[in-house]
Amino acid sequence: MLSSFLLSQDFSKGLQISHNPRGIFINQSKYALESLKKYRFKSCDPVDTPMVEKSKLDEDKEVKAVDPSHYRGMIGTLLYLTASRPDLQFAICMCARYQARPIEKHVHVVKRIFRYLRGTVNRGLWHPKDSSVALTTFVDADHAGFQDTHRSTSRSVQFLGERLISWSLKRQKSAAISSTEAEYIALSGCCAQILWMRSQLSDYGLAFNKIPMYCDNKSAIA
C-alpha cells in the first residue's frame, strides 16, 4: 500500500520522476529541501559553484578536529543526492575523504556545497524521448589532485544519445608520474566500464561497433 502511494505521488526512494511527451525528468528536490531544512541552510545565500576554483584540501593534522558525527551526517545526506546530481559528486567525494578526522576548513567546504544546493534545488537528469541511441563517453583526470597521497582522480561520464546514463569519480590506486599517465589510467578504467555497458545493452538489442571516447589531454591523444 505504502509503495503504491509513493509511486502515485511520483516519489520513489527520494527520486521524483516526471513524464511528459518530450521525455522524462528525474530529480530529488523534495529530499534536497528536507536536507537544507535539517542542517539549517534553507534561508542561506546561494553560491554559483559547489567548490571554490582550484580548492585544495588536506588532512592538516596540526589543526584541532571538529565533531566527526555531525560532519559524517552532512556527508551522508549529500551523498544520497548524487543519484540524480552528478554536478555534486566531485565536491562531496572530496570532502568524504576526511570523515575520520574532519577539521574546520573541511566543514567550510561542506557548507558551501549546501549553499550551492540551495540555489539549484530543482536540477536533475533530463532524458529526452527522441534522442539517438549512440553510446559516447568523456574522460578526465587531475594529476596529483589529492594532496595527502598525490594520487590522481579519474572522472568519466557516459551518454546514450543525449541521455546521461552513468558517471564515475574514483581516486586512482597509485600515484601517476605525469598528467599523461593519469589520463591513460582514467581511459583504461573507462574502457572497462564501456565494455561492460555494451554487453548489458546488447541484451536489449542495441549493438555498437564504434564507441567514441573523448579526453582533453593532448599528450594522451597524441
mmCIF file of C-alpha atoms in Angstrom:
data_model
loop_
_atom_site.group_PDB
_atom_site.id
_atom_site.type_symbol
_atom_site.label_atom_id
_atom_site.label_comp_id
_atom_site.label_asym_id
_atom_site.label_seq_id
_atom_site.Cartn_x
_atom_site.Cartn_y
_atom_site.Cartn_z
ATOM 1 C CA MET A 1 0.000 0.000 0.000
ATOM 2 C CA LEU A 2 2.693 2.466 1.006
ATOM 3 C CA SER A 3 4.851 1.775 -2.055
ATOM 4 C CA SER A 4 1.816 2.212 -4.336
ATOM 5 C CA PHE A 5 1.031 5.554 -2.704
ATOM 6 C CA LEU A 6 4.619 6.763 -3.055
ATOM 7 C CA LEU A 7 4.743 5.793 -6.714
ATOM 8 C CA SER A 8 1.418 7.541 -7.359
ATOM 9 C CA GLN A 9 2.956 10.698 -5.905
ATOM 10 C CA ASP A 10 5.998 10.454 -8.241
ATOM 11 C CA PHE A 11 8.113 9.663 -5.184
ATOM 12 C CA SER A 12 10.364 6.609 -5.180
ATOM 13 C CA LYS A 13 13.212 6.339 -2.680
ATOM 14 C CA GLY A 14 13.769 10.077 -2.815
ATOM 15 C CA LEU A 15 13.568 10.271 -6.616
ATOM 16 C CA GLN A 16 10.856 12.340 -8.281
ATOM 17 C CA ILE A 17 10.069 11.188 -11.818
ATOM 18 C CA SER A 18 8.113 13.463 -14.142
ATOM 19 C CA HIS A 19 6.826 12.302 -17.542
ATOM 20 C CA ASN A 20 5.789 14.471 -20.461
ATOM 21 C CA PRO A 21 5.561 13.956 -24.259
ATOM 22 C CA ARG A 22 9.160 15.175 -24.728
ATOM 23 C CA GLY A 23 10.824 12.857 -22.216
ATOM 24 C CA ILE A 24 11.475 12.076 -18.549
ATOM 25 C CA PHE A 25 12.875 14.343 -15.833
ATOM 26 C CA ILE A 26 14.380 12.846 -12.656
ATOM 27 C CA ASN A 27 15.317 14.897 -9.617
ATOM 28 C CA GLN A 28 15.382 14.891 -5.800
ATOM 29 C CA SER A 29 14.050 18.335 -4.953
ATOM 30 C CA LYS A 30 11.912 17.097 -2.038
ATOM 31 C CA TYR A 31 14.866 15.385 -0.411
ATOM 32 C CA ALA A 32 17.116 18.376 -1.134
ATOM 33 C CA LEU A 33 14.699 20.760 0.597
ATOM 34 C CA GLU A 34 14.428 18.425 3.594
ATOM 35 C CA SER A 35 18.231 18.271 3.802
ATOM 36 C CA LEU A 36 18.554 22.064 3.686
ATOM 37 C CA LYS A 37 15.979 22.385 6.453
ATOM 38 C CA LYS A 38 17.649 19.684 8.571
ATOM 39 C CA TYR A 39 21.010 21.469 8.573
ATOM 40 C CA ARG A 40 19.550 24.994 8.671
ATOM 41 C CA PHE A 41 20.531 26.107 5.182
ATOM 42 C CA LYS A 42 17.015 26.738 3.899
ATOM 43 C CA SER A 43 17.412 30.530 4.126
ATOM 44 C CA CYS A 44 21.126 30.808 3.316
ATOM 45 C CA ASP A 45 22.582 32.823 0.442
ATOM 46 C CA PRO A 46 23.202 30.535 -2.574
ATOM 47 C CA VAL A 47 26.517 30.326 -4.446
ATOM 48 C CA ASP A 48 27.204 29.533 -8.110
ATOM 49 C CA THR A 49 29.617 26.600 -7.663
ATOM 50 C CA PRO A 50 29.910 23.722 -5.146
ATOM 51 C CA MET A 51 33.620 24.430 -4.606
ATOM 52 C CA VAL A 52 35.972 27.363 -4.938
ATOM 53 C CA GLU A 53 38.115 27.140 -8.089
ATOM 54 C CA LYS A 54 41.388 25.223 -7.553
ATOM 55 C CA SER A 55 40.362 24.382 -3.995
ATOM 56 C CA LYS A 56 42.891 22.099 -2.292
ATOM 57 C CA LEU A 57 42.045 20.013 0.782
ATOM 58 C CA ASP A 58 44.381 18.035 3.016
ATOM 59 C CA GLU A 59 44.386 16.386 6.450
ATOM 60 C CA ASP A 60 46.441 19.069 8.270
ATOM 61 C CA LYS A 61 46.940 17.058 11.491
ATOM 62 C CA GLU A 62 48.247 20.101 13.358
ATOM 63 C CA VAL A 63 44.761 21.661 13.400
ATOM 64 C CA LYS A 64 42.191 20.623 16.009
ATOM 65 C CA ALA A 65 39.500 18.244 14.730
ATOM 66 C CA VAL A 66 35.775 19.056 14.877
ATOM 67 C CA ASP A 67 32.831 16.788 15.780
ATOM 68 C CA PRO A 68 33.069 13.892 13.284
ATOM 69 C CA SER A 69 29.484 12.661 13.815
ATOM 70 C CA HIS A 70 27.958 15.931 12.602
ATOM 71 C CA TYR A 71 30.357 16.054 9.647
ATOM 72 C CA ARG A 72 29.579 12.455 8.668
ATOM 73 C CA GLY A 73 25.869 13.177 8.891
ATOM 74 C CA MET A 74 26.174 16.052 6.422
ATOM 75 C CA ILE A 75 28.294 13.957 4.050
ATOM 76 C CA GLY A 76 25.861 11.028 4.181
ATOM 77 C CA THR A 77 22.943 13.336 3.461
ATOM 78 C CA LEU A 78 24.696 14.862 0.461
ATOM 79 C CA LEU A 79 25.923 11.540 -0.944
ATOM 80 C CA TYR A 80 22.349 10.352 -1.456
ATOM 81 C CA LEU A 81 21.764 13.305 -3.781
ATOM 82 C CA THR A 82 24.399 12.063 -6.230
ATOM 83 C CA ALA A 83 21.801 9.595 -7.568
ATOM 84 C CA SER A 84 20.476 12.438 -9.731
ATOM 85 C CA ARG A 85 23.065 15.193 -9.265
ATOM 86 C CA PRO A 86 26.432 14.362 -10.893
ATOM 87 C CA ASP A 87 27.375 18.045 -10.548
ATOM 88 C CA LEU A 88 27.675 17.488 -6.781
ATOM 89 C CA GLN A 89 29.665 14.275 -6.868
ATOM 90 C CA PHE A 90 33.224 15.591 -7.106
ATOM 91 C CA ALA A 91 32.889 18.092 -4.261
ATOM 92 C CA ILE A 92 31.053 15.645 -1.985
ATOM 93 C CA CYS A 93 33.509 12.800 -2.581
ATOM 94 C CA MET A 94 36.425 15.158 -1.993
ATOM 95 C CA CYS A 95 35.017 16.083 1.421
ATOM 96 C CA ALA A 96 34.054 12.468 2.206
ATOM 97 C CA ARG A 97 37.744 11.529 2.300
ATOM 98 C CA TYR A 98 38.138 13.375 5.607
ATOM 99 C CA GLN A 99 35.325 11.797 7.631
ATOM 100 C CA ALA A 100 37.772 10.108 10.020
ATOM 101 C CA ARG A 101 39.217 13.417 11.237
ATOM 102 C CA PRO A 102 37.436 16.478 9.836
ATOM 103 C CA ILE A 103 38.695 19.972 10.624
ATOM 104 C CA GLU A 104 37.090 23.381 10.293
ATOM 105 C CA LYS A 105 38.151 24.010 6.687
ATOM 106 C CA HIS A 106 36.535 20.724 5.624
ATOM 107 C CA VAL A 107 33.287 21.795 7.297
ATOM 108 C CA HIS A 108 33.512 25.130 5.488
ATOM 109 C CA VAL A 109 33.666 23.355 2.103
ATOM 110 C CA VAL A 110 30.692 21.129 3.001
ATOM 111 C CA LYS A 111 28.688 24.209 3.975
ATOM 112 C CA ARG A 112 29.450 25.704 0.579
ATOM 113 C CA ILE A 113 28.000 22.586 -1.086
ATOM 114 C CA PHE A 114 24.773 23.140 0.853
ATOM 115 C CA ARG A 115 24.735 26.770 -0.246
ATOM 116 C CA TYR A 116 25.168 25.653 -3.864
ATOM 117 C CA LEU A 117 22.353 23.144 -3.362
ATOM 118 C CA ARG A 118 20.148 25.953 -2.054
ATOM 119 C CA GLY A 119 20.282 27.676 -5.439
ATOM 120 C CA THR A 120 19.976 24.505 -7.552
ATOM 121 C CA VAL A 121 17.287 22.505 -5.731
ATOM 122 C CA ASN A 122 15.297 21.736 -8.872
ATOM 123 C CA ARG A 123 18.159 20.457 -11.012
ATOM 124 C CA GLY A 124 18.192 16.833 -12.125
ATOM 125 C CA LEU A 125 18.524 14.485 -15.087
ATOM 126 C CA TRP A 126 16.656 15.100 -18.352
ATOM 127 C CA HIS A 127 16.168 12.126 -20.674
ATOM 128 C CA PRO A 128 14.671 13.338 -23.993
ATOM 129 C CA LYS A 129 12.376 10.929 -25.804
ATOM 130 C CA ASP A 130 13.599 11.408 -29.375
ATOM 131 C CA SER A 131 17.348 11.226 -28.756
ATOM 132 C CA SER A 132 19.572 8.739 -30.594
ATOM 133 C CA VAL A 133 20.986 5.581 -29.000
ATOM 134 C CA ALA A 134 24.659 6.276 -29.774
ATOM 135 C CA LEU A 135 26.914 5.432 -26.821
ATOM 136 C CA THR A 136 29.541 8.107 -26.075
ATOM 137 C CA THR A 137 31.908 8.664 -23.162
ATOM 138 C CA PHE A 138 34.005 11.561 -21.849
ATOM 139 C CA VAL A 139 37.036 11.051 -19.593
ATOM 140 C CA ASP A 140 39.219 13.335 -17.496
ATOM 141 C CA ALA A 141 41.823 13.061 -14.738
ATOM 142 C CA ASP A 142 43.509 15.554 -12.456
ATOM 143 C CA HIS A 143 47.219 14.969 -11.868
ATOM 144 C CA ALA A 144 48.155 14.517 -8.189
ATOM 145 C CA GLY A 145 44.971 16.275 -7.141
ATOM 146 C CA PHE A 146 44.789 14.528 -3.757
ATOM 147 C CA GLN A 147 47.235 16.480 -1.609
ATOM 148 C CA ASP A 148 47.862 13.819 1.063
ATOM 149 C CA THR A 149 48.964 10.973 -1.250
ATOM 150 C CA HIS A 150 49.497 12.832 -4.564
ATOM 151 C CA ARG A 151 47.162 10.420 -6.307
ATOM 152 C CA SER A 152 45.057 11.493 -9.259
ATOM 153 C CA THR A 153 41.284 11.230 -9.599
ATOM 154 C CA SER A 154 39.607 9.610 -12.613
ATOM 155 C CA ARG A 155 36.318 11.079 -13.826
ATOM 156 C CA SER A 156 34.054 9.881 -16.609
ATOM 157 C CA VAL A 157 30.502 10.237 -17.915
ATOM 158 C CA GLN A 158 28.610 8.077 -20.386
ATOM 159 C CA PHE A 159 25.782 9.229 -22.650
ATOM 160 C CA LEU A 160 23.235 7.223 -24.619
ATOM 161 C CA GLY A 161 22.407 9.814 -27.230
ATOM 162 C CA GLU A 162 21.668 12.944 -25.182
ATOM 163 C CA ARG A 163 20.810 10.959 -22.053
ATOM 164 C CA LEU A 164 23.324 10.876 -19.221
ATOM 165 C CA ILE A 165 23.172 7.263 -18.032
ATOM 166 C CA SER A 166 26.338 6.786 -15.976
ATOM 167 C CA TRP A 167 29.028 8.811 -14.227
ATOM 168 C CA SER A 168 32.031 7.909 -12.137
ATOM 169 C CA LEU A 169 34.530 9.592 -9.838
ATOM 170 C CA LYS A 170 37.317 7.444 -8.393
ATOM 171 C CA ARG A 171 40.711 8.022 -6.839
ATOM 172 C CA GLN A 172 43.434 6.120 -8.689
ATOM 173 C CA LYS A 173 45.182 3.304 -6.810
ATOM 174 C CA SER A 174 48.716 4.565 -7.464
ATOM 175 C CA ALA A 175 50.435 7.912 -7.978
ATOM 176 C CA ALA A 176 50.929 8.805 -11.650
ATOM 177 C CA ILE A 177 54.269 10.393 -12.580
ATOM 178 C CA SER A 178 52.695 12.620 -15.247
ATOM 179 C CA SER A 179 49.347 14.019 -16.350
ATOM 180 C CA THR A 180 49.540 11.759 -19.420
ATOM 181 C CA GLU A 181 49.873 8.643 -17.275
ATOM 182 C CA ALA A 182 46.980 9.791 -15.088
ATOM 183 C CA GLU A 183 44.865 10.223 -18.219
ATOM 184 C CA TYR A 184 45.804 6.767 -19.522
ATOM 185 C CA ILE A 185 44.768 5.193 -16.210
ATOM 186 C CA ALA A 186 41.439 7.024 -16.384
ATOM 187 C CA LEU A 187 40.927 5.962 -20.011
ATOM 188 C CA SER A 188 41.640 2.296 -19.276
ATOM 189 C CA GLY A 189 39.189 2.262 -16.376
ATOM 190 C CA CYS A 190 36.535 3.934 -18.501
ATOM 191 C CA CYS A 191 37.157 1.472 -21.324
ATOM 192 C CA ALA A 192 36.382 -1.429 -18.978
ATOM 193 C CA GLN A 193 33.176 0.326 -17.925
ATOM 194 C CA ILE A 194 32.141 0.901 -21.542
ATOM 195 C CA LEU A 195 32.732 -2.744 -22.498
ATOM 196 C CA TRP A 196 30.522 -3.837 -19.610
ATOM 197 C CA MET A 197 27.804 -1.357 -20.619
ATOM 198 C CA ARG A 198 27.957 -2.542 -24.238
ATOM 199 C CA SER A 199 27.467 -6.112 -23.040
ATOM 200 C CA GLN A 200 24.459 -5.122 -20.923
ATOM 201 C CA LEU A 201 22.859 -3.047 -23.683
ATOM 202 C CA SER A 202 23.223 -5.916 -26.149
ATOM 203 C CA ASP A 203 20.585 -7.768 -24.087
ATOM 204 C CA TYR A 204 18.137 -5.062 -25.210
ATOM 205 C CA GLY A 205 19.027 -5.482 -28.872
ATOM 206 C CA LEU A 206 21.401 -2.499 -29.037
ATOM 207 C CA ALA A 207 24.680 -3.109 -30.885
ATOM 208 C CA PHE A 208 27.661 -0.737 -31.019
ATOM 209 C CA ASN A 209 30.557 -1.224 -33.445
ATOM 210 C CA LYS A 210 32.372 2.003 -32.553
ATOM 211 C CA ILE A 211 32.094 3.884 -29.266
ATOM 212 C CA PRO A 212 33.711 7.367 -29.213
ATOM 213 C CA MET A 213 35.801 8.113 -26.128
ATOM 214 C CA TYR A 214 36.896 11.722 -25.596
ATOM 215 C CA CYS A 215 39.635 13.138 -23.378
ATOM 216 C CA ASP A 216 41.242 16.600 -23.232
ATOM 217 C CA ASN A 217 44.888 15.678 -22.587
ATOM 218 C CA LYS A 218 46.848 16.464 -25.775
ATOM 219 C CA SER A 219 49.756 14.192 -24.830
ATOM 220 C CA ALA A 220 47.429 11.248 -24.253
ATOM 221 C CA ILE A 221 45.660 11.872 -27.569
ATOM 222 C CA ALA A 222 48.972 12.044 -29.449
#
